[in-house]
mmCIF file of C-alpha atoms and ligand atoms in Angstrom:
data_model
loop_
_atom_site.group_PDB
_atom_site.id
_atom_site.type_symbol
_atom_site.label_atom_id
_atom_site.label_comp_id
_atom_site.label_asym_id
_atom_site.label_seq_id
_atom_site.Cartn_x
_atom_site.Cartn_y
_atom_site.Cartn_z
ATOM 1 C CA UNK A 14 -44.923 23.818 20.342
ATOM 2 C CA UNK A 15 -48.293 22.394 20.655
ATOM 3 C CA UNK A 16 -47.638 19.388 18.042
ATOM 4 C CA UNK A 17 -49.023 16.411 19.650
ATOM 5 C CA UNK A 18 -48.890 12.183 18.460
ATOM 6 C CA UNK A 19 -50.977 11.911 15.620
ATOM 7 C CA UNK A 20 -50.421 15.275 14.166
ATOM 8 C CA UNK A 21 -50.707 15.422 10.328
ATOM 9 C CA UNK A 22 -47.713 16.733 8.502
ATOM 10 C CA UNK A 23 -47.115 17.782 5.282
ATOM 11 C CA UNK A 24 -43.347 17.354 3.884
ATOM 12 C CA UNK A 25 -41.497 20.916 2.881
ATOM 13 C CA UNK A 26 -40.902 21.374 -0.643
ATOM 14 C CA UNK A 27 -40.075 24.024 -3.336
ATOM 15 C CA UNK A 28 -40.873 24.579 -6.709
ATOM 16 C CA UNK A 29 -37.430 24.790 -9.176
ATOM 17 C CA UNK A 30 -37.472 25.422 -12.871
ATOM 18 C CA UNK A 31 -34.350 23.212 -13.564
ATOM 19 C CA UNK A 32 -33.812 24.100 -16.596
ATOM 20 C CA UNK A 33 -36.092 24.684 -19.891
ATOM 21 C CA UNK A 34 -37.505 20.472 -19.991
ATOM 22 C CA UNK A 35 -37.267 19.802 -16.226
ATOM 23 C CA UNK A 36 -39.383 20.690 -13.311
ATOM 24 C CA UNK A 37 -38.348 20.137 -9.595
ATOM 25 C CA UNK A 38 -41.392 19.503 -6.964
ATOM 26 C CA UNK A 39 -42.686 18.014 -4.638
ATOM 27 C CA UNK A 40 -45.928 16.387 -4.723
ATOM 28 C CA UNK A 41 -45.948 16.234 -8.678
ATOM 29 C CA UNK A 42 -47.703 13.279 -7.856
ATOM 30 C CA UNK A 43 -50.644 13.959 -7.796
ATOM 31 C CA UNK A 44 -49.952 18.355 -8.539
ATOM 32 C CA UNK A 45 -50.099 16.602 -12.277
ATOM 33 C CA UNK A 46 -53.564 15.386 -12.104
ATOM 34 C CA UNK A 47 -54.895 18.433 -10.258
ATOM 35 C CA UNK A 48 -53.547 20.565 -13.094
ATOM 36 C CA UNK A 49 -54.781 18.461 -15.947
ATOM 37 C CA UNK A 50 -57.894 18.641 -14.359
ATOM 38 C CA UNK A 51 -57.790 22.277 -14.267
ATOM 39 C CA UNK A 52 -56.932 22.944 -17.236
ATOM 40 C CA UNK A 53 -59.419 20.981 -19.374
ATOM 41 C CA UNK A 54 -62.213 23.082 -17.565
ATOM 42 C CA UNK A 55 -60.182 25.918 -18.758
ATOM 43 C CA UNK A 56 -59.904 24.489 -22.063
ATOM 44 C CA UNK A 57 -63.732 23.444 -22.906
ATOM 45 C CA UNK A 58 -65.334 26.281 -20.631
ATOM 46 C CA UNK A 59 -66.496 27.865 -23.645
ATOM 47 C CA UNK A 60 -66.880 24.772 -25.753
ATOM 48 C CA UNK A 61 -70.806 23.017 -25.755
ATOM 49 C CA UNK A 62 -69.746 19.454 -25.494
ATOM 50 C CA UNK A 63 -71.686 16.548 -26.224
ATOM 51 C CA UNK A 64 -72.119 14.971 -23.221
ATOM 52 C CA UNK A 65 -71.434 16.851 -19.212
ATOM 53 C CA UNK A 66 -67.545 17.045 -18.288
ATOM 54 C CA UNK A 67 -66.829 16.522 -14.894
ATOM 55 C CA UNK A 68 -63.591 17.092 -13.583
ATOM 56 C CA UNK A 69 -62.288 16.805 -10.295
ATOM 57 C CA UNK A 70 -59.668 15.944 -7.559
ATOM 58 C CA UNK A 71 -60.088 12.450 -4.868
ATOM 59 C CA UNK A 72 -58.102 12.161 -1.302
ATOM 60 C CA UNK A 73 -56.505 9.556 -0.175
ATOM 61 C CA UNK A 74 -55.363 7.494 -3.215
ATOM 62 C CA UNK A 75 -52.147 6.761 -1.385
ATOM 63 C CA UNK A 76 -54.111 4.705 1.087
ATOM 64 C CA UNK A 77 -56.545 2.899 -0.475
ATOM 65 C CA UNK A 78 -57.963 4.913 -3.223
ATOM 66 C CA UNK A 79 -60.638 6.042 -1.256
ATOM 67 C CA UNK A 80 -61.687 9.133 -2.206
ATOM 68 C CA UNK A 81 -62.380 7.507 -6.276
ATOM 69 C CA UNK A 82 -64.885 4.948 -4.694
ATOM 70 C CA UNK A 83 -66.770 8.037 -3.048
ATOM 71 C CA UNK A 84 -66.454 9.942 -6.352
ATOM 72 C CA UNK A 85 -67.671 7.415 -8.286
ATOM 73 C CA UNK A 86 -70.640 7.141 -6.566
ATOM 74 C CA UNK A 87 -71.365 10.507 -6.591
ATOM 75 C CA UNK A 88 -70.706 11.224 -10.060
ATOM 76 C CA UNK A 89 -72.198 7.953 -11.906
ATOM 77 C CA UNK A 90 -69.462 8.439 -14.949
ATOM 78 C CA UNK A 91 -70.658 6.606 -18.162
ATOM 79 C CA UNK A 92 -66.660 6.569 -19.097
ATOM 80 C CA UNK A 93 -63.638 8.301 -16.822
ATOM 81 C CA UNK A 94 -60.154 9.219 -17.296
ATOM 82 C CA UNK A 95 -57.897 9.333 -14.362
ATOM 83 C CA UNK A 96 -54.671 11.413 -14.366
ATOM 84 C CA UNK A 97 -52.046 10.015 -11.947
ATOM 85 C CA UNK A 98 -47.948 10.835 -11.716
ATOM 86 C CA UNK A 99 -45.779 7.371 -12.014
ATOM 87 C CA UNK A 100 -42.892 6.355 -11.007
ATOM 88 C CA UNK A 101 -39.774 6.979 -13.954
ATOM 89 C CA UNK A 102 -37.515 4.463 -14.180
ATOM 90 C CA UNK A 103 -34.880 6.051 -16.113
ATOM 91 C CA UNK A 104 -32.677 7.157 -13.478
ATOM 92 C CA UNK A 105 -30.290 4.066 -14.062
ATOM 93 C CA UNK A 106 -29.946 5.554 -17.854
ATOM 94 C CA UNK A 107 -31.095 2.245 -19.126
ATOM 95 C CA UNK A 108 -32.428 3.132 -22.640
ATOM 96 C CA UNK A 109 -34.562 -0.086 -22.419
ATOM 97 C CA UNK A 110 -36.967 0.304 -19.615
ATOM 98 C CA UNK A 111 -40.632 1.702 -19.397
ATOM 99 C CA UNK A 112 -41.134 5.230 -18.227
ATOM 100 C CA UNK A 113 -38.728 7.735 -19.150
ATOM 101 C CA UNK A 114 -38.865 11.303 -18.600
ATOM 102 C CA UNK A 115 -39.755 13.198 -21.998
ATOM 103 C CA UNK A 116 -40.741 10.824 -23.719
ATOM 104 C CA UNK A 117 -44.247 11.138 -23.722
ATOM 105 C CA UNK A 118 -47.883 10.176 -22.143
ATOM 106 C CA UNK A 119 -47.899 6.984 -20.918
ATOM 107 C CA UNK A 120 -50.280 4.265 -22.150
ATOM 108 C CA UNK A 121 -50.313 2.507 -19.369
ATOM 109 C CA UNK A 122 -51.273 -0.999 -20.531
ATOM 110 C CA UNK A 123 -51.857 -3.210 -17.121
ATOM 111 C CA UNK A 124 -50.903 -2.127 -13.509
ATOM 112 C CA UNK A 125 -51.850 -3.898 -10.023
ATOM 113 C CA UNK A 126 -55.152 -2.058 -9.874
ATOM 114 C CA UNK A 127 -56.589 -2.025 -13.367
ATOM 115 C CA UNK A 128 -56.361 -3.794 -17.169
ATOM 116 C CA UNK A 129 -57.765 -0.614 -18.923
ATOM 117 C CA UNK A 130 -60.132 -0.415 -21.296
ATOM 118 C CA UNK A 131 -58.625 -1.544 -25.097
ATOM 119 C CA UNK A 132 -61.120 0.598 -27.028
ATOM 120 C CA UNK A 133 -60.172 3.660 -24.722
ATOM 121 C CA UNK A 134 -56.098 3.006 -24.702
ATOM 122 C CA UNK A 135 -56.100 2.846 -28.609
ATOM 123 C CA UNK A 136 -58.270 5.962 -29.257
ATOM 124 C CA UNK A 137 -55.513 7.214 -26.528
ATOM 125 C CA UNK A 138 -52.269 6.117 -28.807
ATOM 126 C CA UNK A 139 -54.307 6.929 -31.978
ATOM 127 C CA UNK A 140 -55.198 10.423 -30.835
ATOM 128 C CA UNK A 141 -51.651 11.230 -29.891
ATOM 129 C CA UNK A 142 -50.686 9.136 -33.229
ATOM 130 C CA UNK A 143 -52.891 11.269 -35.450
ATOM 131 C CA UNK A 144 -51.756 14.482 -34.012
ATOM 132 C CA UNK A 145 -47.928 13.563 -33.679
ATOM 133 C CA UNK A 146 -47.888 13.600 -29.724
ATOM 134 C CA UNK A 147 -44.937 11.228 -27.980
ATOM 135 C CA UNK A 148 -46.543 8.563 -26.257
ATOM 136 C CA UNK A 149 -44.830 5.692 -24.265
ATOM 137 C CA UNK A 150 -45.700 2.144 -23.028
ATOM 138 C CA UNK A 151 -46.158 1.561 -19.414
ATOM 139 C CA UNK A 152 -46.876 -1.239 -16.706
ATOM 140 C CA UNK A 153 -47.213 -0.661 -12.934
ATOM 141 C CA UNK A 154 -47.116 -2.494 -9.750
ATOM 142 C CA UNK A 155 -48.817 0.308 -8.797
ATOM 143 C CA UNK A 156 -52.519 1.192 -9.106
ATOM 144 C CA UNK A 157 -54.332 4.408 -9.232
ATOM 145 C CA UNK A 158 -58.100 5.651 -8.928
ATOM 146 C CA UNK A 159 -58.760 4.091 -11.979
ATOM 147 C CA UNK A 160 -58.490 0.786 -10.203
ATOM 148 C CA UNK A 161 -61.434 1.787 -7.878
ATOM 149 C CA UNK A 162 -63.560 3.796 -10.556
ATOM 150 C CA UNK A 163 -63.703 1.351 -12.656
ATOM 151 C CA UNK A 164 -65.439 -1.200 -10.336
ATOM 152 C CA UNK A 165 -67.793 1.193 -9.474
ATOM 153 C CA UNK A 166 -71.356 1.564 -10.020
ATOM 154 C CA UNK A 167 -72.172 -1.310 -12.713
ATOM 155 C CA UNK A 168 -68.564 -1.342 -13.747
ATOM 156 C CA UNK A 169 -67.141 1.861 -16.021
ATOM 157 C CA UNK A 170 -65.214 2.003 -18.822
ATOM 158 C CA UNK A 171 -61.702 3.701 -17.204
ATOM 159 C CA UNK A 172 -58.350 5.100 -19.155
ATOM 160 C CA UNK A 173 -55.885 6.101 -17.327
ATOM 161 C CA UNK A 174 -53.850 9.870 -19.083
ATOM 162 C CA UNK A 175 -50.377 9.838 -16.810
ATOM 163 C CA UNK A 176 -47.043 10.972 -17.378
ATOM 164 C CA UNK A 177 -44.115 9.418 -15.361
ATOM 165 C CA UNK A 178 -41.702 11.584 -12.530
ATOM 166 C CA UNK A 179 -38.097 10.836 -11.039
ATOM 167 C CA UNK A 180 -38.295 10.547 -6.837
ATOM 168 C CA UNK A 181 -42.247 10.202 -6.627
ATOM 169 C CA UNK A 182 -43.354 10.508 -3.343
ATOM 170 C CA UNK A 183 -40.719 12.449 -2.005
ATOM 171 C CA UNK A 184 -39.929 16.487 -1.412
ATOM 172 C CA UNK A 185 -37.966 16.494 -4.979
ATOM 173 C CA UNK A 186 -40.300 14.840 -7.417
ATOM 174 C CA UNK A 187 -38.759 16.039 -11.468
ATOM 175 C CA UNK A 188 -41.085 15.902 -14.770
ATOM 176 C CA UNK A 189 -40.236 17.008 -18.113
ATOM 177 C CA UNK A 190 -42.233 19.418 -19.737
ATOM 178 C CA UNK A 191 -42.749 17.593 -22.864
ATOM 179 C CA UNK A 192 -44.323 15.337 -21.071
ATOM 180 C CA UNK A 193 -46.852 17.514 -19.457
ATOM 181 C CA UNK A 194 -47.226 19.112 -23.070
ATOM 182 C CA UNK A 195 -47.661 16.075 -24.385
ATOM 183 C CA UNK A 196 -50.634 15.082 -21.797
ATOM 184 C CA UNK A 197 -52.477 18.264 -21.757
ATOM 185 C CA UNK A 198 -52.626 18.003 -25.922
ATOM 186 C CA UNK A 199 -53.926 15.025 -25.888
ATOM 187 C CA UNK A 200 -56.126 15.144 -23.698
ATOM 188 C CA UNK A 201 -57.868 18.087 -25.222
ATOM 189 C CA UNK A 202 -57.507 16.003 -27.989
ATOM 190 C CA UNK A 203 -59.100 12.953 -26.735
ATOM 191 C CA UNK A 204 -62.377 14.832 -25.080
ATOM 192 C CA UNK A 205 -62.967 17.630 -28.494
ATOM 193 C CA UNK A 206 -62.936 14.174 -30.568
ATOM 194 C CA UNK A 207 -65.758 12.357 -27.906
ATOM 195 C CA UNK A 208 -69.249 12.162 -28.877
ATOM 196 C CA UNK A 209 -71.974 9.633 -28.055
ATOM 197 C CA UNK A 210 -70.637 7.122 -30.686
ATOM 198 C CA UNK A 211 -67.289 6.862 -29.445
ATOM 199 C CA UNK A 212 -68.764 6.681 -25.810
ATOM 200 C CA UNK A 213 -70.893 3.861 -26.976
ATOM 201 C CA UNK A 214 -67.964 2.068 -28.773
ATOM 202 C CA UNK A 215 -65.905 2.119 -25.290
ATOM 203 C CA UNK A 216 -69.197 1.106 -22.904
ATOM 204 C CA UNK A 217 -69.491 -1.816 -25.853
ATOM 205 C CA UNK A 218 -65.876 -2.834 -25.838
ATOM 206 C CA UNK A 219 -65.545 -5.062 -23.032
ATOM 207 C CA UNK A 220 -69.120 -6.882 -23.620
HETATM 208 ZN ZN1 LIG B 22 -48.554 8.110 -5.724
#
């Protein structure tokens, strides 16, 4: 069949409606951040913003986070917000733990790779505050390309804009769609209410 040692694979995986909240997928993490990405081009491609919007996708942040140290580079970002897929932890039906599905975009508060930026995660809770959008604490062992970006260059101010998934990293990853909702809303949110100011204020914060 021609597949030798070494050959790359790619797992199998469909794409199920569940019902109206849940998705079925694999590879929502990182399908998430590739969409949100997409669509906030979509949503400001008409829009003159104050400052350039750049918006893309990195490789290999399972490995290493390799492709944000490259990215970083090439884009010299003043600030940057990272959208990444984490791990729910509702599955047990504990009502007490951090990261349930539907229940909003996750500010993600420490995780092994990153302590965010505080100016930047409290315009992030007060933008979804001020335009009633669920929101949810969240700490990782994890990390994501935030953890790399924001060492980069001479050090940038990072937020990280995730939502969490059941199964992540296998072929049958779930989301709720309030949750996605909830991230794309903000985040248009978050970027329409940017302007050189509130850039300053989050360069500022941390000196
Ligand atoms: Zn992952």
């Amino acid at each position: 069949m021609g597949i030798n040692l070494g050959d790359m694979v790619v797992l199998d995986g469909g794409f199920e409606r569940l019902n109206d909240n849940r998705i079925l997928s694999k590879a929502l993490d990182n399908r998430y951040g590739c969409a949100m990405a997409l669509c906030m081009l979509e949503a400001f491609k008409e829009i003159d913003l104050p400052f350039d919007l750049i918006a893309g996708a990195t490789v290999q942040e399972e490995v290493g986070l390799r492709g944000a140290q490259t990215a970083a580079v090439l884009t010299q970002p003043d600030i940057a917000i990272v959208y990444d897929c984490s791990p729910a932890n509702d599955a047990t039906g504990d009502k007490d733990v951090l990261g349930k599905l539907g229940s909003g975009v996750l500010l993600r508060f420490v995780d092994a790779s990153m302590l965010p930026n505080r100016c930047m995660i409290e315009r992030l809770k007060q933008t979804a505050i001020r335009h009633e959008l669920p929101y949810q604490y969240y700490l990782s062992l994890g990390g994501t390309d935030a953890g790399a970006i924001h060492k980069s260059n001479m050090g940038v101010p990072t937020l990280t804009m995730c939502i969490v998934a059941r199964n992540i990293h296998t072929s049958s990853s779930i989301c709720d769609v309030k949750d996605l909702n909830a991230a794309y809303n903000v985040s248009k949110h978050f970027l329409r209410e940017l302007n050189d100011d509130a850039i300053n204020d989050m360069i500022n914060c941390n000196q």
